[in-house]
Structure formats: structure tokens, C-alpha cells
Tab-separated table of C-alpha atoms and ligand atoms in Angstrom:
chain	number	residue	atom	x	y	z
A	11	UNK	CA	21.969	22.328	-10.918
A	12	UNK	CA	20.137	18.848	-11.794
A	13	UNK	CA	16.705	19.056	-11.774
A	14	UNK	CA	14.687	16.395	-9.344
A	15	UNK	CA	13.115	13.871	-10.739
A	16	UNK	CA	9.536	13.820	-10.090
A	17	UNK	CA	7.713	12.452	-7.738
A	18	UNK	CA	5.228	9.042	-7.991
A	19	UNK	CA	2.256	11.584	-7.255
A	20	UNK	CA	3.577	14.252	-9.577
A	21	UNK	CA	3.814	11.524	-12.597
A	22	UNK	CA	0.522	10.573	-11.258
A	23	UNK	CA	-0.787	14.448	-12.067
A	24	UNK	CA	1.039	14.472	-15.079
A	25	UNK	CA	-0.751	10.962	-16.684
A	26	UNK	CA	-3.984	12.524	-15.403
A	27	UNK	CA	-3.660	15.868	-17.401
A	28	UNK	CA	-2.811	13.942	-20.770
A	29	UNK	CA	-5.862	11.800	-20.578
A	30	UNK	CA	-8.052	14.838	-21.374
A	31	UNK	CA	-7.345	14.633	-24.226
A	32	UNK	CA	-9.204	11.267	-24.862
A	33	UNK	CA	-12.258	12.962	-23.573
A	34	UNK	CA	-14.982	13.952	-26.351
A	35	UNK	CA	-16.810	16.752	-26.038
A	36	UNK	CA	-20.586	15.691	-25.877
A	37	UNK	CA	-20.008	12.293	-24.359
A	38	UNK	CA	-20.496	10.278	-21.380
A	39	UNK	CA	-17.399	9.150	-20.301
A	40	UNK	CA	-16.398	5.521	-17.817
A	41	UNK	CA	-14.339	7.400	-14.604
A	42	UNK	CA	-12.483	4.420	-12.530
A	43	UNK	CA	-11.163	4.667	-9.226
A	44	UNK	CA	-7.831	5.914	-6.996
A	45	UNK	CA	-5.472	8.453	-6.314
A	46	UNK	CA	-4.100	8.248	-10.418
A	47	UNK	CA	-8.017	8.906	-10.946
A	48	UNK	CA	-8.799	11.321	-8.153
A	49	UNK	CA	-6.039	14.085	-10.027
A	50	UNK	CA	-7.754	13.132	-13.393
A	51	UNK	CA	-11.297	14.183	-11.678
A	52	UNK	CA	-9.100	17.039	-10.795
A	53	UNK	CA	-7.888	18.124	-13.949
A	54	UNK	CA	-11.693	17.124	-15.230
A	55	UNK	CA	-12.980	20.051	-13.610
A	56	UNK	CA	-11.712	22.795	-16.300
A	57	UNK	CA	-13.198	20.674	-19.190
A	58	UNK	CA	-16.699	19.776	-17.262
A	59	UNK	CA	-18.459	21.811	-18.992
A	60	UNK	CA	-17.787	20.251	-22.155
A	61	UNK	CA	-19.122	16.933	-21.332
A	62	UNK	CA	-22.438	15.244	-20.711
A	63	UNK	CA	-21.288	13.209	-17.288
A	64	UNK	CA	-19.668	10.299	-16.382
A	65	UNK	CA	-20.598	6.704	-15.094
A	66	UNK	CA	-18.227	5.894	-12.231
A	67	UNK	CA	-17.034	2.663	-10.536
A	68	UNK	CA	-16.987	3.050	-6.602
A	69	UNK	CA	-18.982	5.529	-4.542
A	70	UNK	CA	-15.685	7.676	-3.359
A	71	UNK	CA	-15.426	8.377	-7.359
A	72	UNK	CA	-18.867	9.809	-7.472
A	73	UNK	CA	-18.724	11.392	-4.719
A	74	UNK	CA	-15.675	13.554	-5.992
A	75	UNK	CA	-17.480	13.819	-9.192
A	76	UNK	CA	-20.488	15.010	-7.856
A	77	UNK	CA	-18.631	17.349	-5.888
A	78	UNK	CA	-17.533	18.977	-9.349
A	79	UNK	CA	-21.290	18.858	-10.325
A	80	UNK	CA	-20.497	16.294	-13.148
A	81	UNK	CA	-23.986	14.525	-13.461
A	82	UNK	CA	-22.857	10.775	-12.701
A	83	UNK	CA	-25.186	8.187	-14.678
A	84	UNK	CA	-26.539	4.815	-13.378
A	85	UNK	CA	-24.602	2.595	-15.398
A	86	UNK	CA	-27.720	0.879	-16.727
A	87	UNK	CA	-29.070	3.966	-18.169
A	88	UNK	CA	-25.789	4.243	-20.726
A	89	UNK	CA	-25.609	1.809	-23.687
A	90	UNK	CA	-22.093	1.982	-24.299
A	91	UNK	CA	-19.314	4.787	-23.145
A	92	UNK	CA	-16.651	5.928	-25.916
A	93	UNK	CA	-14.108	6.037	-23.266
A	94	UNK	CA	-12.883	4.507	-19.601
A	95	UNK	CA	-10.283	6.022	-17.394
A	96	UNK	CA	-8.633	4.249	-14.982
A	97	UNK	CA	-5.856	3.618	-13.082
A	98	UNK	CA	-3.920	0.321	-12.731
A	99	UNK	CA	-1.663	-1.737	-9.737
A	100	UNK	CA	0.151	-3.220	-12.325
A	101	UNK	CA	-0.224	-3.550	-16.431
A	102	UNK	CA	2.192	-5.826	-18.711
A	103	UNK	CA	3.512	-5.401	-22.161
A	104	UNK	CA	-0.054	-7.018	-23.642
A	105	UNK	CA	-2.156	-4.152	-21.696
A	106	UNK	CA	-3.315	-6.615	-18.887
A	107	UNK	CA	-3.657	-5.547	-15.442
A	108	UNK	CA	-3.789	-5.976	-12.201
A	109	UNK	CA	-6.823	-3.761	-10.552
A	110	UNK	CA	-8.387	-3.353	-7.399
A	111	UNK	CA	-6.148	-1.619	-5.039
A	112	UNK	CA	-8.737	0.261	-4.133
A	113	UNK	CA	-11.222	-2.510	-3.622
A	114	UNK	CA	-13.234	-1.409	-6.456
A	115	UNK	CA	-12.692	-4.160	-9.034
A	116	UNK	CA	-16.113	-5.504	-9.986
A	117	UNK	CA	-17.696	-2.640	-10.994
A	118	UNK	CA	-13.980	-1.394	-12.298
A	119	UNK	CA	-14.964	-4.540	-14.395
A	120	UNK	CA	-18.074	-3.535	-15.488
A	121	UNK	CA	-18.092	0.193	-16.725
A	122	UNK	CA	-14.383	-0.967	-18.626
A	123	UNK	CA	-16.759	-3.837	-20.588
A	124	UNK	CA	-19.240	-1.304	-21.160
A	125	UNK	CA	-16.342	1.425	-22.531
A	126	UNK	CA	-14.923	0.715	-26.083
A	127	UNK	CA	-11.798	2.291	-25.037
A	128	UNK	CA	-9.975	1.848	-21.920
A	129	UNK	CA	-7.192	4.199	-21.064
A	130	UNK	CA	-5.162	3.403	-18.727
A	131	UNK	CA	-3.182	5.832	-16.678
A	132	UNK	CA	-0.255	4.696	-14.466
A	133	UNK	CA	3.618	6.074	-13.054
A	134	UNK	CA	5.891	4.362	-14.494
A	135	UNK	CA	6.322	1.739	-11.749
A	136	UNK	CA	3.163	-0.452	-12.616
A	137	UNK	CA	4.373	-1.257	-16.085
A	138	UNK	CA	5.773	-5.061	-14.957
A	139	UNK	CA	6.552	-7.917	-17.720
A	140	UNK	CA	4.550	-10.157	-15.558
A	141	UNK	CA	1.664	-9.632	-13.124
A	142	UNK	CA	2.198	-11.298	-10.156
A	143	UNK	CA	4.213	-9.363	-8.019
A	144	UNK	CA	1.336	-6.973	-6.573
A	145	UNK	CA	-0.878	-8.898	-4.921
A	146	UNK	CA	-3.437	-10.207	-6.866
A	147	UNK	CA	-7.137	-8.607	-5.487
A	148	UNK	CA	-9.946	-10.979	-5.648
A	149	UNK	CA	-13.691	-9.842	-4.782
A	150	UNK	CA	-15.248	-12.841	-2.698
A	151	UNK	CA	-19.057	-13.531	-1.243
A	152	UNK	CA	-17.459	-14.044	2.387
A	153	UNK	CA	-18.886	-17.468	3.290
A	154	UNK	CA	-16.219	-18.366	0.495
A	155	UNK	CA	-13.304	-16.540	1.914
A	156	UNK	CA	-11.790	-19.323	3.416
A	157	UNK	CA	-12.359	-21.847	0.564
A	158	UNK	CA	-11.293	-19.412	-1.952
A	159	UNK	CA	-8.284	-19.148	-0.228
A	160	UNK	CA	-7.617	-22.720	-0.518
A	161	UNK	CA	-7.850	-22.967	-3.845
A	162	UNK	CA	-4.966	-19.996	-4.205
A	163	UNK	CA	-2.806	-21.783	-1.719
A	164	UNK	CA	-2.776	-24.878	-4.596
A	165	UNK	CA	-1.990	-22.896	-6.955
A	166	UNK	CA	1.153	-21.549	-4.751
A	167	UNK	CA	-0.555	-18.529	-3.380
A	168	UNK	CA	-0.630	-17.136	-0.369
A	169	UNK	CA	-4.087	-15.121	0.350
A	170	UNK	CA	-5.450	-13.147	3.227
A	171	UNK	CA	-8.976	-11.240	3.762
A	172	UNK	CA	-7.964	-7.228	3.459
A	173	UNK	CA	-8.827	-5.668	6.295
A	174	UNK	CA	-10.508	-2.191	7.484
A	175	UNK	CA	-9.686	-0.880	10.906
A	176	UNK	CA	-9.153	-4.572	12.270
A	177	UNK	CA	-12.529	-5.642	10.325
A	178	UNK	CA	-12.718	-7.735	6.958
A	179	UNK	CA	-12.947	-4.484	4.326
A	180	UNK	CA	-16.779	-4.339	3.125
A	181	UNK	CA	-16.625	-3.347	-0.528
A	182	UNK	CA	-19.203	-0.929	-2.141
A	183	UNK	CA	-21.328	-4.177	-3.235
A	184	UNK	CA	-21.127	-5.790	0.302
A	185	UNK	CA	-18.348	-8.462	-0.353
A	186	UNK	CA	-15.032	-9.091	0.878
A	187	UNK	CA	-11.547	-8.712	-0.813
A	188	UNK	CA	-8.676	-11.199	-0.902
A	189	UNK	CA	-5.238	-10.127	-1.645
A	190	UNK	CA	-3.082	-12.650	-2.906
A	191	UNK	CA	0.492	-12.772	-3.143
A	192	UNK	CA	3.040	-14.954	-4.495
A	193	UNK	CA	1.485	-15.852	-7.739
A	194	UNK	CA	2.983	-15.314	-11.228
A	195	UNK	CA	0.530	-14.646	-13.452
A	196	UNK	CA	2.264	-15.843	-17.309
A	197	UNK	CA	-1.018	-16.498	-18.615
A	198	UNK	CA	-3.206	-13.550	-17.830
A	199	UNK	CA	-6.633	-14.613	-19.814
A	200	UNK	CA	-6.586	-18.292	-18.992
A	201	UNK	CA	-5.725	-17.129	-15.047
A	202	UNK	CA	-8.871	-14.501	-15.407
A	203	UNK	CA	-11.511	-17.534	-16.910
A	204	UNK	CA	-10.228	-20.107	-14.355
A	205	UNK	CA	-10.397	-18.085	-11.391
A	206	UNK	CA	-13.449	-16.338	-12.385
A	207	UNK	CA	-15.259	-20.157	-12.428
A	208	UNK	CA	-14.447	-20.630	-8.602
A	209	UNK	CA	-17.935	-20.741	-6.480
A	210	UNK	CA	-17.898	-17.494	-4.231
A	211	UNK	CA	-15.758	-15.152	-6.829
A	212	UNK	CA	-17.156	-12.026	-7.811
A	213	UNK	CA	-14.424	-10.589	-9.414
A	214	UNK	CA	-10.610	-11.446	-10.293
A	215	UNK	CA	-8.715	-8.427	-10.052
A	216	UNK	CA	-6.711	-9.423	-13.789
A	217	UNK	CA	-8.287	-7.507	-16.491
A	218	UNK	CA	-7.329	-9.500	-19.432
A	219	UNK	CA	-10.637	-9.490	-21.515
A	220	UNK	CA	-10.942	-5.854	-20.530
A	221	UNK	CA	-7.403	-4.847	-20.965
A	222	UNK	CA	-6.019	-1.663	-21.463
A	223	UNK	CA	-5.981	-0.098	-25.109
A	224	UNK	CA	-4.085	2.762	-24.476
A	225	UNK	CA	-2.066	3.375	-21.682
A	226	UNK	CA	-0.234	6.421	-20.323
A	227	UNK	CA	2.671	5.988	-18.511
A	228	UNK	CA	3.961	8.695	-16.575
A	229	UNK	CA	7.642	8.407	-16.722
A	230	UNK	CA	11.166	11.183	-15.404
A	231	UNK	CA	11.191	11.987	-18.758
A	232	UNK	CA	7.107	12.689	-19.559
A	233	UNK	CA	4.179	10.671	-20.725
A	234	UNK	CA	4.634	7.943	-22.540
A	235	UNK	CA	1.553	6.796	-24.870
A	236	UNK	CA	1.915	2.404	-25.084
A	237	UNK	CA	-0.418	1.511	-26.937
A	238	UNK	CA	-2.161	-2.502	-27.156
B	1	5RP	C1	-8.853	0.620	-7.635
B	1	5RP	C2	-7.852	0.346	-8.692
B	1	5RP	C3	-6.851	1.418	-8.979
B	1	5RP	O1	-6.945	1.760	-10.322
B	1	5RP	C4	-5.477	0.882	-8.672
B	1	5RP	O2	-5.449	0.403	-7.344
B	1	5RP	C5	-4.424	1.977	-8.847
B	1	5RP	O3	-4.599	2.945	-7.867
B	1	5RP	P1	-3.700	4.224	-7.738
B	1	5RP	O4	-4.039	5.125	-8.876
B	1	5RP	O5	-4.095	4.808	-6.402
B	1	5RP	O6	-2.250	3.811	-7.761
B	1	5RP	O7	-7.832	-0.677	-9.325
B	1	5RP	O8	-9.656	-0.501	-7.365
């Protein structure tokens, strides 16, 4: 009888497991945000004791953590973190991605600049040759929604304001996200400074300067380690 193949939240557990293993003993360690993250705070909770803490990037994250009584550092109180964990909508063949699926790009942004390692950990189906095809989350001040949006449609875009129970979605630093679709994103670092220029952005959802080092792709057939 022929096994199943496994399921997108089973290769989720699996990538989450194997990226224990890039966390020292002793250290403070960058935790991202999502349901690939959520099973590695799982799996986190049989080495806790072996850490310091973590600095996380959204509120549900240290929630969870705190839950697990991880100590969760401000992020200005840590100079630099050895490692960051974090999921990804979408990552190419150069380690750039596509974050923010779960609205918590900027400071996604921030811990992975801070980290000098970012792991990435993803199912198989985010590994694309070219980002585009998720849309693209951008983190706007929302008197610039509309003008933001603009500027995508010239560039072939199509954008809309994510909503929240009929609402525009209120991030954890108070802004708005746009999701943009249609876009085809060739030139991921020169897309990332351009957009990031544009009065009203907070944050483009392509990590290009903080790509991916490592990243851990669950795949039918087990992890796979691609490395950038
Ligand atoms: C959150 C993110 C997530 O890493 C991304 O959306 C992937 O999420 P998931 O692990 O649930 O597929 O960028 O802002």
C-alpha cells in the first residue's frame, strides 16, 4: 500500500523540527511570524530551556512564546541575534522572498536585519523562480493607501487595502496593508529600493537585502537544506 504524501501542514511541522538545529544553546534567537513559525514555537518548547529568549516580530508570536515562558526581548535591548526564523509566502532560487502574509512585515524586516542568519522555513510550494505570483504585501501609513495604489497600478499592478472583518486590517504598528497582485517581480533588490522610496511605505513585503541564507524546504520526500 502507497504511503500518502504529506500534508502542506505536516511539511510545515517537519521544516519546523529541522530548524532546531540552527538554534545555539546560550543565545537569543530572531522568532518570525505564521503558522510555519507557530509549529517551530512548538517544537521550541523541548529545547527552551537551553536558550536565553527570543526577540519576536508581531505580538501573536510573543504571545505564543510567552505562553512557553521563553523570556521575549525588546528588540532594542539585543545588539545583534546569531539566528532568525521565519517563514516565507514565496522565496526564489537567490533566497528572496515574499513576506507578510501575516501582516507582520516591518518588524519581520527588522529583527531579520538585526539576525546574521536568516533561516527560512517553507513547504515546498513557496519555492517560485519568480516572485510575483503571491500577492505582493506592502505596509502603508493609510492617508497613502490610495496613492500608493496608484503608483502599483503603473507599474501593472493591481492593489487593494486587506481587510479585517469588513474593516481595513490594523497592523501591530497601526498601519494598513496592501496586497498587490499581478506583478512580476525579475528584479527583486531594485523592486525592494524603488518601492521602499514611495511617500507613505513602511515596508515592501520583498526581502531582498534581508534574504534568506538558509532555507528549509519541506518537500514528499523530507527537508531539503537550499542554501544562498
Ligand atoms: C507573516 C509572514 C509569514 O512568514 C508568511 O506569510 C508565511 O506564513 P505561513 O508560515 O503561515 O505560510 O511573512 O507576515
Amino acid at each position: 500500500m502507497n504511503t500518502p504524501a504529506p500534508t502542506q501542514d505536516e511539511l510545515k511541522a517537519q521544516v519546523a523540527r529541522a530548524a532546531l538545529a540552527y538554534v545555539e544553546p546560550g543565545t537569543i534567537i530572531g522568532v518570525g511570524t505564521g503558522s510555519t513559525v507557530n509549529k517551530f514555537i512548538e517544537a521550541l518548547a523541548d529545547v527552551k530551556g537551553t536558550i536565553r529568549g527570543a526577540v519576536s516580530s508581531s505580538n501573536a508570536s510573543t504571545e505564543r512564546l510567552r505562553a512557553l515562558g521563553i523570556e521575549v526581548f525588546d528588540c532594542n535591548d539585543v545588539e545583534e541575534l546569531g539566528v532568525y526564523i521565519d517563514g516565507a509566502d514565496e522565496i526564489d532560487g537567490g533566497g528572496h522572498m515574499i513576506k507578510g502574509g501575516g501582516a507582520a512585515l516591518t518588524r519581520e524586516k527588522i529583527v531579520a536585519a538585526q539576525s546574521r542568519r536568516f533561516v527560512c522555513i517553507a513547504d515546498a510550494s513557496k519555492r517560485v523562480q519568480t516572485l510575483g505570483a503571491f500577492a505582493l504585501p506592502v505596509e502603508v501609513v493609510p492617508m497613502a493607501t490610495s496613492r500608493v495604489i496608484r503608483q502599483f497600478a503603473a507599474l501593472g499592478g493591481v492593489g487593494r487595502v486587506r481587510l479585517k472583518d469588513g474593516a481595513p486590517l490594523v497592523t501591530d504598528n497601526g498601519q494598513h496593508i496592501v496586497d498587490v497582485s499581478g506583478l512580476r517581480i525579475e528584479q527583486p533588490r531594485e523592486f525592494e529600493l524603488t518601492v521602499s522610496q514611495w511617500p507613505g511605505v513602511l515596508t515592501v513585503g520583498v526581502f531582498a537585502f534581508q534574504r534568506a541564507q538558509v532555507c528549509l524546504l519541506g518537500t514528499p520526500s523530507g527537508v531539503e537544506t537550499l542554501t544562498f
